Tab-separated table of C-alpha atoms and ligand atoms in Angstrom:
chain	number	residue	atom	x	y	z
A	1	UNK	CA	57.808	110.062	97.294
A	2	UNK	CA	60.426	112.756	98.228
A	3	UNK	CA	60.522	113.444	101.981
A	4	UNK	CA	59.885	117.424	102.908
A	5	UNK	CA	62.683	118.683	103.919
A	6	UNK	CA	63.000	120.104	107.072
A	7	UNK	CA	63.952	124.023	107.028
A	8	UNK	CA	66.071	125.537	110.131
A	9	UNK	CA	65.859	129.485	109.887
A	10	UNK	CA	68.826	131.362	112.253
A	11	UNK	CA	67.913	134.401	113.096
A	12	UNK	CA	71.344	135.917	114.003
A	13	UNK	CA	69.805	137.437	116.873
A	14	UNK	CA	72.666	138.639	118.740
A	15	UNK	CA	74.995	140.786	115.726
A	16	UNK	CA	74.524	142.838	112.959
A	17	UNK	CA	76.393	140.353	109.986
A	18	UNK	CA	73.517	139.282	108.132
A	19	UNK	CA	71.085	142.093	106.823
A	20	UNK	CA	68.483	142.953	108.901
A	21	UNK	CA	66.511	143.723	105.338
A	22	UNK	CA	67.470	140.204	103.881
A	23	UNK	CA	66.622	138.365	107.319
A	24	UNK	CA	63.258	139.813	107.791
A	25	UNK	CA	62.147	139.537	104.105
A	26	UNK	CA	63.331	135.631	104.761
A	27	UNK	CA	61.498	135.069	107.752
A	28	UNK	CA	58.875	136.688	106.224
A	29	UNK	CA	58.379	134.848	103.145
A	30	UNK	CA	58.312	131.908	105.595
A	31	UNK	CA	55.692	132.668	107.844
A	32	UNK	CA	53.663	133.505	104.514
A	33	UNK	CA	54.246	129.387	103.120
A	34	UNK	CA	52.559	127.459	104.758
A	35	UNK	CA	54.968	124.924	105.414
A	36	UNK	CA	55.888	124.270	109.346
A	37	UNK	CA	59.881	125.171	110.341
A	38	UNK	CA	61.961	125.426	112.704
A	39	UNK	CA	63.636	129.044	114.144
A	40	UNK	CA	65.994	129.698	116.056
A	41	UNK	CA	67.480	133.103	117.748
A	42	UNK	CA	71.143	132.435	117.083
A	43	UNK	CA	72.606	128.559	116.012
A	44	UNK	CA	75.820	130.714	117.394
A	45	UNK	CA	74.942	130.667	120.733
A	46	UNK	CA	73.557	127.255	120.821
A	47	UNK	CA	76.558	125.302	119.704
A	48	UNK	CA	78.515	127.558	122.716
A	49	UNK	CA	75.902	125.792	125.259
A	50	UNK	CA	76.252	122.807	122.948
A	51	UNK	CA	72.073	122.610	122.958
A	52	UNK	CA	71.162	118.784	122.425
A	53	UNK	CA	68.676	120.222	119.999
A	54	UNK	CA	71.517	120.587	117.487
A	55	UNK	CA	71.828	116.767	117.697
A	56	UNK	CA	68.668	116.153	116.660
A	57	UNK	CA	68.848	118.536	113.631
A	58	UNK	CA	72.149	117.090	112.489
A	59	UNK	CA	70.372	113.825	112.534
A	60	UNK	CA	67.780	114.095	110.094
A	61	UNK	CA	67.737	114.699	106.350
A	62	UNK	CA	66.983	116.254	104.227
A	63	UNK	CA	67.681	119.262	106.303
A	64	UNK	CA	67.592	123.245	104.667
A	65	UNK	CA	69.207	125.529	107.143
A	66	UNK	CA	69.182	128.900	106.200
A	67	UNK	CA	71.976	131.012	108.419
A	68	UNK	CA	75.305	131.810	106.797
A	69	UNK	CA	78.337	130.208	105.678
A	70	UNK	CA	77.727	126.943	104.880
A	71	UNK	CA	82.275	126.799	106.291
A	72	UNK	CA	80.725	128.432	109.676
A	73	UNK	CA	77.627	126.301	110.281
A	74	UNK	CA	78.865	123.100	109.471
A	75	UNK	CA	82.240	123.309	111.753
A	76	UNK	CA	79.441	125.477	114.424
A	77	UNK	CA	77.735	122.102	114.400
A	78	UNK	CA	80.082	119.939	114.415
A	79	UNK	CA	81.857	122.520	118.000
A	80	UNK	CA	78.672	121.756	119.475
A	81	UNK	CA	79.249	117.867	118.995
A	82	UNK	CA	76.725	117.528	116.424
A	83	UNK	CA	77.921	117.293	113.063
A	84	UNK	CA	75.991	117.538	110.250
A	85	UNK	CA	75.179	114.532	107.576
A	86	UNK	CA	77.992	114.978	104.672
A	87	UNK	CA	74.868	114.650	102.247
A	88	UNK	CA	71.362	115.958	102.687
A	89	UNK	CA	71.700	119.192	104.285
A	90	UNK	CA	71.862	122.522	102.184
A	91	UNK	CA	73.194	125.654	103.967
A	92	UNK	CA	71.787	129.100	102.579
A	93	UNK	CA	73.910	132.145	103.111
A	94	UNK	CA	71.442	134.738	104.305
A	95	UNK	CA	75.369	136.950	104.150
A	96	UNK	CA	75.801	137.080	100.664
A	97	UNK	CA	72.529	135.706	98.855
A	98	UNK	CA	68.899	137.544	98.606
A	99	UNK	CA	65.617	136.730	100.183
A	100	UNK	CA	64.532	135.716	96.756
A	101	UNK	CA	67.143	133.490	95.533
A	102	UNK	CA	66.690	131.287	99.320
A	103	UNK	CA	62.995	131.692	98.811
A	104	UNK	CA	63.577	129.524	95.327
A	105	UNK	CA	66.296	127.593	97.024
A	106	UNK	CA	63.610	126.752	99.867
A	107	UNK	CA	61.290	125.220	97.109
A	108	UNK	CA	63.897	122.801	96.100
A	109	UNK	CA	64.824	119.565	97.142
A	110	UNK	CA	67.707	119.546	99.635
A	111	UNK	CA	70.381	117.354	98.135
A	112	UNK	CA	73.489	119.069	97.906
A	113	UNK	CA	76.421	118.206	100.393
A	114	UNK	CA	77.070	120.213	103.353
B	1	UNK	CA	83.714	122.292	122.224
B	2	UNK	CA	82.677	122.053	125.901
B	3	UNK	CA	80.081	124.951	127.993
B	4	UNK	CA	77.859	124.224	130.428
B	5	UNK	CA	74.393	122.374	129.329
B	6	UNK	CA	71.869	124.797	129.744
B	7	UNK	CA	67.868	123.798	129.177
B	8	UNK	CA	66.255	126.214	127.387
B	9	UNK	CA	62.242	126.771	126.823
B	10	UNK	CA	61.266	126.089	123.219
B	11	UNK	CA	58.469	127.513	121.868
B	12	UNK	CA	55.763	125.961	119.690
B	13	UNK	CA	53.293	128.191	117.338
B	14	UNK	CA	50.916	125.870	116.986
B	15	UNK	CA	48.154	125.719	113.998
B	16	UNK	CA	47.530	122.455	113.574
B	17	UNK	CA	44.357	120.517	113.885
B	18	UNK	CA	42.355	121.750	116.940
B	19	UNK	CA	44.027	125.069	116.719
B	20	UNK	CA	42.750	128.309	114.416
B	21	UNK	CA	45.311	130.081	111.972
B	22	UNK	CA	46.820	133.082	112.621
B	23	UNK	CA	46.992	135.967	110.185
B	24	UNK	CA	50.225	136.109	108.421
B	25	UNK	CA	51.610	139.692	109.727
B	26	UNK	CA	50.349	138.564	113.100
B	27	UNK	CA	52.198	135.163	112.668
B	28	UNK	CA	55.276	137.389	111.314
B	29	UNK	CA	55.257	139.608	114.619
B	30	UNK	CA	55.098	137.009	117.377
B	31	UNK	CA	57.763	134.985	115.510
B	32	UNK	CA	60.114	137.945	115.156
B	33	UNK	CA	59.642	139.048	118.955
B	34	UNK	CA	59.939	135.539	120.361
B	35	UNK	CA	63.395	135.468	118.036
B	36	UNK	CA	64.371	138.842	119.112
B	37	UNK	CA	63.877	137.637	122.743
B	38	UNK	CA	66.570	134.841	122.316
B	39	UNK	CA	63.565	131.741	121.578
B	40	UNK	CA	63.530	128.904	119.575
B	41	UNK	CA	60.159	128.579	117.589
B	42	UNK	CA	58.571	125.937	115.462
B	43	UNK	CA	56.020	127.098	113.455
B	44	UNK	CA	53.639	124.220	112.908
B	45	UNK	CA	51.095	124.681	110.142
B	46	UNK	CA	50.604	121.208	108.989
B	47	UNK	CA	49.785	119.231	112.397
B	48	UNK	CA	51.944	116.748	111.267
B	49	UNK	CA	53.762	117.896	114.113
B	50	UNK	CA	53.687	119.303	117.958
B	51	UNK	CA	57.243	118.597	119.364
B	52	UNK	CA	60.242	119.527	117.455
B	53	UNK	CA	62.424	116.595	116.825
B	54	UNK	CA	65.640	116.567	119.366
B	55	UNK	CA	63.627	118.451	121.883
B	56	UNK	CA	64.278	117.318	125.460
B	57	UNK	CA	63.645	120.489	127.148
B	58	UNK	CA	60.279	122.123	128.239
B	59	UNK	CA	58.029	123.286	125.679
B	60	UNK	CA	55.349	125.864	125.366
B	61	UNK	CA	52.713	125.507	122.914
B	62	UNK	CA	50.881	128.808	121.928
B	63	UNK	CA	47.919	128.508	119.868
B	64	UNK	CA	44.157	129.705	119.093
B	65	UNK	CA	43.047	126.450	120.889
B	66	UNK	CA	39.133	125.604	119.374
B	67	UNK	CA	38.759	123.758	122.957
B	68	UNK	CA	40.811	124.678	126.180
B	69	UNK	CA	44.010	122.684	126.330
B	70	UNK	CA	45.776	121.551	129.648
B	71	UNK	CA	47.861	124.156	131.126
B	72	UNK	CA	50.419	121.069	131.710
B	73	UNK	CA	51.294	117.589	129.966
B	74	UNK	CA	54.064	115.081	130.552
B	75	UNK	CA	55.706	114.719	126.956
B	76	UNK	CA	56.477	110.991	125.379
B	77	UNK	CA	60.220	112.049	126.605
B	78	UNK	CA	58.996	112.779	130.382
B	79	UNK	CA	62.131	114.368	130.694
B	80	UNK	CA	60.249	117.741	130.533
B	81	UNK	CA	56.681	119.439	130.558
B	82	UNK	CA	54.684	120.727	127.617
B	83	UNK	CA	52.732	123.923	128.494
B	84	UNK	CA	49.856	124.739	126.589
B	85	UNK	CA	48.515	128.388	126.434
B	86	UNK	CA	45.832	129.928	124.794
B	87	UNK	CA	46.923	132.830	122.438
B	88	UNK	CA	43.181	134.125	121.210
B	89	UNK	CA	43.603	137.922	121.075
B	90	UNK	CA	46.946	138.272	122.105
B	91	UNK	CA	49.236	140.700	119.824
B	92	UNK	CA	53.132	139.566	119.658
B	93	UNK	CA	54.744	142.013	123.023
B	94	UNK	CA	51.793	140.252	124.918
B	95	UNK	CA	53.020	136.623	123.223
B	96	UNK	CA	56.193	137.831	124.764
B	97	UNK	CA	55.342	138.565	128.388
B	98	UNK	CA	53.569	134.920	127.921
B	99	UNK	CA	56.644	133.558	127.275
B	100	UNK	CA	58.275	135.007	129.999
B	101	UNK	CA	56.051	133.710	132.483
B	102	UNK	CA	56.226	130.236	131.157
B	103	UNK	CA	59.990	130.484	131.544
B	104	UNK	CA	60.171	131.588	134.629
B	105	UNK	CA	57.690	128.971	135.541
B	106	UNK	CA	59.702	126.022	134.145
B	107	UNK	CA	63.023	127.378	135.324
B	108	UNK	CA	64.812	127.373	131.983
B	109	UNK	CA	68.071	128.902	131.312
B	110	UNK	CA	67.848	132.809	130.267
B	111	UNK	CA	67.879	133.063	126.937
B	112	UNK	CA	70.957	134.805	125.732
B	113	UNK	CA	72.676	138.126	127.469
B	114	UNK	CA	76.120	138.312	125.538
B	115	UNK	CA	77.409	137.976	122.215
B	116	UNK	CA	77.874	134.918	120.991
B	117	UNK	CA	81.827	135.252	120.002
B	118	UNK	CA	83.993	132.186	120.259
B	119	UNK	CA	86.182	130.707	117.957
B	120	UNK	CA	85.218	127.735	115.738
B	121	UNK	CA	88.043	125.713	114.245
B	122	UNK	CA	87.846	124.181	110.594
B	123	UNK	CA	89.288	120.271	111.626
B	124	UNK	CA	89.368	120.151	108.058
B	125	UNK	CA	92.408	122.782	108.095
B	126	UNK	CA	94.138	122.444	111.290
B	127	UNK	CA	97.235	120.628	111.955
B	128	UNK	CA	96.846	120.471	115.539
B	129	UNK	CA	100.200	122.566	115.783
B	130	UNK	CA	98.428	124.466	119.460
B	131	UNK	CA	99.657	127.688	118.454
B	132	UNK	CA	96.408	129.431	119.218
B	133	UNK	CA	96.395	127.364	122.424
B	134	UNK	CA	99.933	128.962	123.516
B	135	UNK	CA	98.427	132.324	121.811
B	136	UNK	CA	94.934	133.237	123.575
B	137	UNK	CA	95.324	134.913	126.919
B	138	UNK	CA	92.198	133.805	127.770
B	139	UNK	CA	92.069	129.654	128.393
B	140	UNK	CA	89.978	129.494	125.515
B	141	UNK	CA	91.455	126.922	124.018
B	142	UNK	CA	92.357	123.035	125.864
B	143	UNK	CA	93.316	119.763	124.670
B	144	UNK	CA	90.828	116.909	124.815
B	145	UNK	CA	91.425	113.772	125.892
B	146	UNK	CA	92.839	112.323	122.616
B	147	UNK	CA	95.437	115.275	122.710
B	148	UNK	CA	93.410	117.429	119.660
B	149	UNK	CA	93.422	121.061	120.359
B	150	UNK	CA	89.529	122.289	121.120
B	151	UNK	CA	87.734	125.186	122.146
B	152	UNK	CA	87.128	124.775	126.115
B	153	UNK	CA	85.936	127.716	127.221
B	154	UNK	CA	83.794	129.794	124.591
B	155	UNK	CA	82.401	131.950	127.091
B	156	UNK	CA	86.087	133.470	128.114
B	157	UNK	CA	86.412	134.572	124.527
B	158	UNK	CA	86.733	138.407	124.350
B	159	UNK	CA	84.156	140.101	122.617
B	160	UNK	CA	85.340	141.251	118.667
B	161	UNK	CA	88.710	139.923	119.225
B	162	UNK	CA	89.993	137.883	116.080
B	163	UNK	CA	93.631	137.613	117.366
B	164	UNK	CA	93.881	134.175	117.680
B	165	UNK	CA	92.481	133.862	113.690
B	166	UNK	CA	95.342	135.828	112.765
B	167	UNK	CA	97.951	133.652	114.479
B	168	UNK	CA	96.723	130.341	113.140
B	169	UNK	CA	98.937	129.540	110.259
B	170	UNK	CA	96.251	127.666	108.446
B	171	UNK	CA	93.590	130.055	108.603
B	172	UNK	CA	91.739	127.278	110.534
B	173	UNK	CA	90.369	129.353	112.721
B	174	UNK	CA	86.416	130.768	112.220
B	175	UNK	CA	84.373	133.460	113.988
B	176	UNK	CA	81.168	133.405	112.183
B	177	UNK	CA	79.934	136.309	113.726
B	178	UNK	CA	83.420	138.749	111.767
B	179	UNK	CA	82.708	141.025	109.386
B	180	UNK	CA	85.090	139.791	106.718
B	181	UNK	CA	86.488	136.321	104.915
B	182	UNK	CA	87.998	134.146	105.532
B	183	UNK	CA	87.411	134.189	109.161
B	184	UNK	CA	83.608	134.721	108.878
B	185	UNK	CA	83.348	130.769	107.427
B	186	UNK	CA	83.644	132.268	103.511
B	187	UNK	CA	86.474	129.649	101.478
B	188	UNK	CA	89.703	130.302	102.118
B	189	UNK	CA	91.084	131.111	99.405
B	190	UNK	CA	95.085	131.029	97.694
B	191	UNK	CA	95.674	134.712	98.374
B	192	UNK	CA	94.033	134.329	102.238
B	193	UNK	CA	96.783	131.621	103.149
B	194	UNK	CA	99.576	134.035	101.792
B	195	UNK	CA	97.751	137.006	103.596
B	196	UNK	CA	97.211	135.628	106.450
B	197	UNK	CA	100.335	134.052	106.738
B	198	UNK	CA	102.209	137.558	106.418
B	199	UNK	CA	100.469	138.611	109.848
B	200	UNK	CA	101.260	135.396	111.355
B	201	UNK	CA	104.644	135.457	112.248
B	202	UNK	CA	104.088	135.147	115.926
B	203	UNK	CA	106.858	135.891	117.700
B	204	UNK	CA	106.661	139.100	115.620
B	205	UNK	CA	103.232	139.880	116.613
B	206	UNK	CA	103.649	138.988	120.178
B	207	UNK	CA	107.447	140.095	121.489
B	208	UNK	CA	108.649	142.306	118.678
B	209	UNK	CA	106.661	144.553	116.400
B	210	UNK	CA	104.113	145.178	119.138
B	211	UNK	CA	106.475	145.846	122.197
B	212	UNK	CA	109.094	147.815	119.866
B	213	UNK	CA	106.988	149.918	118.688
B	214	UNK	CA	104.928	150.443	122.157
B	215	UNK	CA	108.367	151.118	123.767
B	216	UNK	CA	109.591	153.178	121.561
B	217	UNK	CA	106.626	155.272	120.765
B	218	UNK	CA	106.313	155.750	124.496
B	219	UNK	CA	110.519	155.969	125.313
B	220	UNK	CA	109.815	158.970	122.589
B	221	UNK	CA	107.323	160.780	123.271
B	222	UNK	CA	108.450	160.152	127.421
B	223	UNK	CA	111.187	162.324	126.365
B	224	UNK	CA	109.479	164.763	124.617
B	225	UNK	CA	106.579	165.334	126.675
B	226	UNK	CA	109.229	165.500	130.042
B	227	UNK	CA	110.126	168.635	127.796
B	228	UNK	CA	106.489	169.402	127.465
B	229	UNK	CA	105.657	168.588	130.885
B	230	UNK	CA	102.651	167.155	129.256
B	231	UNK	CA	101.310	163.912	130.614
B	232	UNK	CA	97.943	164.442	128.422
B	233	UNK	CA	99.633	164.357	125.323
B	234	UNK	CA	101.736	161.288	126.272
B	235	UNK	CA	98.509	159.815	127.005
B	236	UNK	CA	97.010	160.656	123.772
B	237	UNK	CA	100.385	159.143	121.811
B	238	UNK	CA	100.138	155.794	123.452
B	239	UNK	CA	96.154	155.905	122.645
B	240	UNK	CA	97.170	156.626	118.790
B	241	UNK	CA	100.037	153.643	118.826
B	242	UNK	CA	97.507	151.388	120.315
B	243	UNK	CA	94.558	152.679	117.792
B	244	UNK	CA	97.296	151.860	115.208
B	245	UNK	CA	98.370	148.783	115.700
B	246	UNK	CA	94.777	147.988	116.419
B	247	UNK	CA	93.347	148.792	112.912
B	248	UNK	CA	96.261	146.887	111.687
B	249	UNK	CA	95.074	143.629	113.376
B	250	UNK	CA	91.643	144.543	114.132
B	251	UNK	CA	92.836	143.214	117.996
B	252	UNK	CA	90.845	145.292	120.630
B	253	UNK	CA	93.385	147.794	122.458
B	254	UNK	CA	92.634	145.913	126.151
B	255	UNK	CA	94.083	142.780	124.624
B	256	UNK	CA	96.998	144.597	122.764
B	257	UNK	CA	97.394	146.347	126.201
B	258	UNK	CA	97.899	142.734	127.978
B	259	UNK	CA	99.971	140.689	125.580
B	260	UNK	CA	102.041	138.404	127.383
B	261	UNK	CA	105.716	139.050	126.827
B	262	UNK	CA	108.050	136.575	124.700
B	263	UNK	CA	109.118	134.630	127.960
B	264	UNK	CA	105.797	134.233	129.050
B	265	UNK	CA	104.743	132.868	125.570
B	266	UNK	CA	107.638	130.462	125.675
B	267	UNK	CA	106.788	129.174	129.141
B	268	UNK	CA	102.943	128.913	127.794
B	269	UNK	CA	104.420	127.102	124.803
B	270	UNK	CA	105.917	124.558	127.167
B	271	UNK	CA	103.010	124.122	129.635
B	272	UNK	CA	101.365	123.451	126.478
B	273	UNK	CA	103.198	121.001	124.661
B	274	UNK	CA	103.937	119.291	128.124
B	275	UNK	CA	99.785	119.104	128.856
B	276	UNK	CA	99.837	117.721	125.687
B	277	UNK	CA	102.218	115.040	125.896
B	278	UNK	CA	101.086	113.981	129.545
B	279	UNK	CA	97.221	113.633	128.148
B	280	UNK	CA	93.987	115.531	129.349
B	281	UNK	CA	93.629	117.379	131.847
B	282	UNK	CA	90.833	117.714	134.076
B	283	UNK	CA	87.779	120.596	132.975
B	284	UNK	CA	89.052	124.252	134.080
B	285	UNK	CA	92.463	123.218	134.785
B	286	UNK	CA	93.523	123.949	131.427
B	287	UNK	CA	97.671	125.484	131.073
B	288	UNK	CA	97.650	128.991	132.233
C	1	SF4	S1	75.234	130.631	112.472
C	1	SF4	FE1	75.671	132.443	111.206
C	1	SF4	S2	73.661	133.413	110.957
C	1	SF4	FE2	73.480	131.997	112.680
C	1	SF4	S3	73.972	133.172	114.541
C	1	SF4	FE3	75.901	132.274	113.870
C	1	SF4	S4	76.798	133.868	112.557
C	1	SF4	FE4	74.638	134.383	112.742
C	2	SF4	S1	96.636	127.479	115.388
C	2	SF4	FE1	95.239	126.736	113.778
C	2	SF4	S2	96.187	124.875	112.959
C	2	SF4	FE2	97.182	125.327	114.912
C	2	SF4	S3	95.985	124.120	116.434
C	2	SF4	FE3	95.076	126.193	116.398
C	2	SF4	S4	93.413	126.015	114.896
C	2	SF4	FE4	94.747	124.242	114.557
């Protein structure tokens, strides 16, 4: 049986680079699924206080964080000491895709490399 | 990277066994408000789980609790309390002022208060070659222990400045809060390095182009304004230099304003390289 993966939503909270429209439609969408996940105000700002909650993300899989550049998050992580898994974690671009296409994402398996 | 370890509250929506759903728009509100406020959430539906994973700071849980929960538990870590309140009837700004209290109450660090802007660097790119080290007026940047070039000091980073991206010669350098590629964590592509590389010319950006043309924007309009006798206008010339060479660069004006001159680059440089050479240094005694 496939695991479930785990979904980390960033919310950007604290700039204006990924649209407002696309970031509520995605946090949206899943409050409306019924599946449990994880949010968080701005992954930014917790790998500058290096948060040992990034640690514990980085160490499970399969892991669907939904934020922006797949480039930013993955060298954010590893800044903040944590680096993600080189397989099992899937980084959606809330910057350049649409709520839909990570809403279909979301309801895939998460097995691409970070 | 090194910052000061902060603990922060986390903040559990719980609806789970022993714990009533909330309606979706209501769900949708509190979750955007706590966000907004600078809060981590975990929205559990399934009651598979109550503590997010890596957690080792205080928690709150908020739920529509079918019998009344402690107000306080030790969690399995007890290396910080789980609060428990009831959220029956409460719309999201109330959720909020909840929150606060708990906060307060637990003593956890202030959820954010400025920008997140710092540099990331791609180790997958850089050469280690410390030029944004001898670059950043700021201490941003250190050396660790096993002499790699790191960011030490995120918080020192000024606010919308991408200066130091623009020096690196391997484009190695990320702020993933900039409004364009490469520098925003997009690939880098073929025409970035070339781009990039035009700008990068350092000695250019930091003791010639910039000073020139300062000096001799100001040496000329000195002269002409002495004729005008007006100060104003000299002023306004220097403001229109600055707003130029800022648009070229995208550098704010303060940090064009202070740019170190060439000697005190090349005395940086060597501070640098010597730091380096000689091994770590201790926290917050970085080269200055
Ligand atoms: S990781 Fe990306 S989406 Fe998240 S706060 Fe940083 S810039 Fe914004
Ligand atoms: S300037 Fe770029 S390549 Fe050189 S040490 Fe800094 S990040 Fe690395």
């Amino acid at each position: 049986m496939k695991t479930q993966p785990r979904i980390v939503y960033c919310h950007c909270a604290y700039a204006q680079v990924v649209p407002a429209d696309v970031k509520q439609d995605v946090l949206r969408r899943l409050t409306e699924s019924g599946t449990s996940f994880d949010a968080v105000a701005d992954l930014c700002e917790m790998a500058a206080r290096r948060d040992p909650w990034l640690a514990g993300v980085a160490c499970q899989e399969p892991t669907q964080i939904v934020a922006c550049y797949p480039r930013a998050v993955k060298w954010l992580f590893s800044s903040a000491g944590a680096p993600l898994p080189e397989r099992g974690i899937r980084i959606l671009n809330m910057r350049t895709e649409s709520a839909e296409t990570i809403a279909a994402a979301l309801g895939t398996a998460a097995d691409e490399d970070a | 990277m090194s910052a000061p370890l902060v603990r922060s509250l986390r903040v559990v929506l719980y609806e789970g066994a022993g714990s009533r759903s909330i309606p979706d728009a209501d769900r949708f509100a509190m979750m955007a408000t706590l966000l907004q406020g600078g809060y981590a959430v975990t929205s559990v539906r399934t009651g598979s789980r109550t503590v997010p994973e890596g957690a080792r700071t205080p928690i709150v849980v908020l739920g529509r609790f079918e019998n009344a929960p402690p107000r306080e538990a030790e969690s399995d870590s007890a290396a910080a309390p789980i609060y428990f309140r009831d959220i029956e009837g409460v719309d999201a700004p109330a959720i909020a002022s909840i929150v606060e209290s708990v906060h307060a109450e637990a003593g956890t660090g202030r959820p954010g208060g400025w920008k997140p802007w710092f540099p990331v660097i791609d180790f997958g790119r850089c050469t280690n070659c410390m030029q944004c080290l001898t670059f950043c007026l700021f201490d941003v940047y250190g050396v660790s222990p096993d002499k790699q070039i790191r960011v030490q000091n995120p918080s020192n980073c000024k606010t919308d400045c991408p200066a130091c991206s623009r020096v690196c010669p391997e484009v190695a350098i990320l702020f993933p809060k900039y409004k364009m590629g490469p520098i925003n964590g997009d690939e880098v592509r073929e025409e970035d390095i070339h781009r990039e590389k035009m700008k990068v010319d350092i000695s250019a950006l930091l003791g010639g182009d910039i000073y020139a043309a300062l000096r001799t924007r100001s040496q000329e309009s000195k002269q002409r304004f002495a004729r005008e006798r007006d100060d104003k206008r000299a002023l306004e010339e220097r403001r229109k230099c600055l707003n130029k060479l800022q648009e070229q660069l995208d550098v704010p004006p303060e940090v064009l304003a202070a740019l170190p001159s060439l000697d005190q680059i090349r005395a940086r440089t060597e501070r640098a390289v010597a730091a380096a050479m000689q091994g770590p240094t201790p926290a917050g005694t970085e080269p200055q």
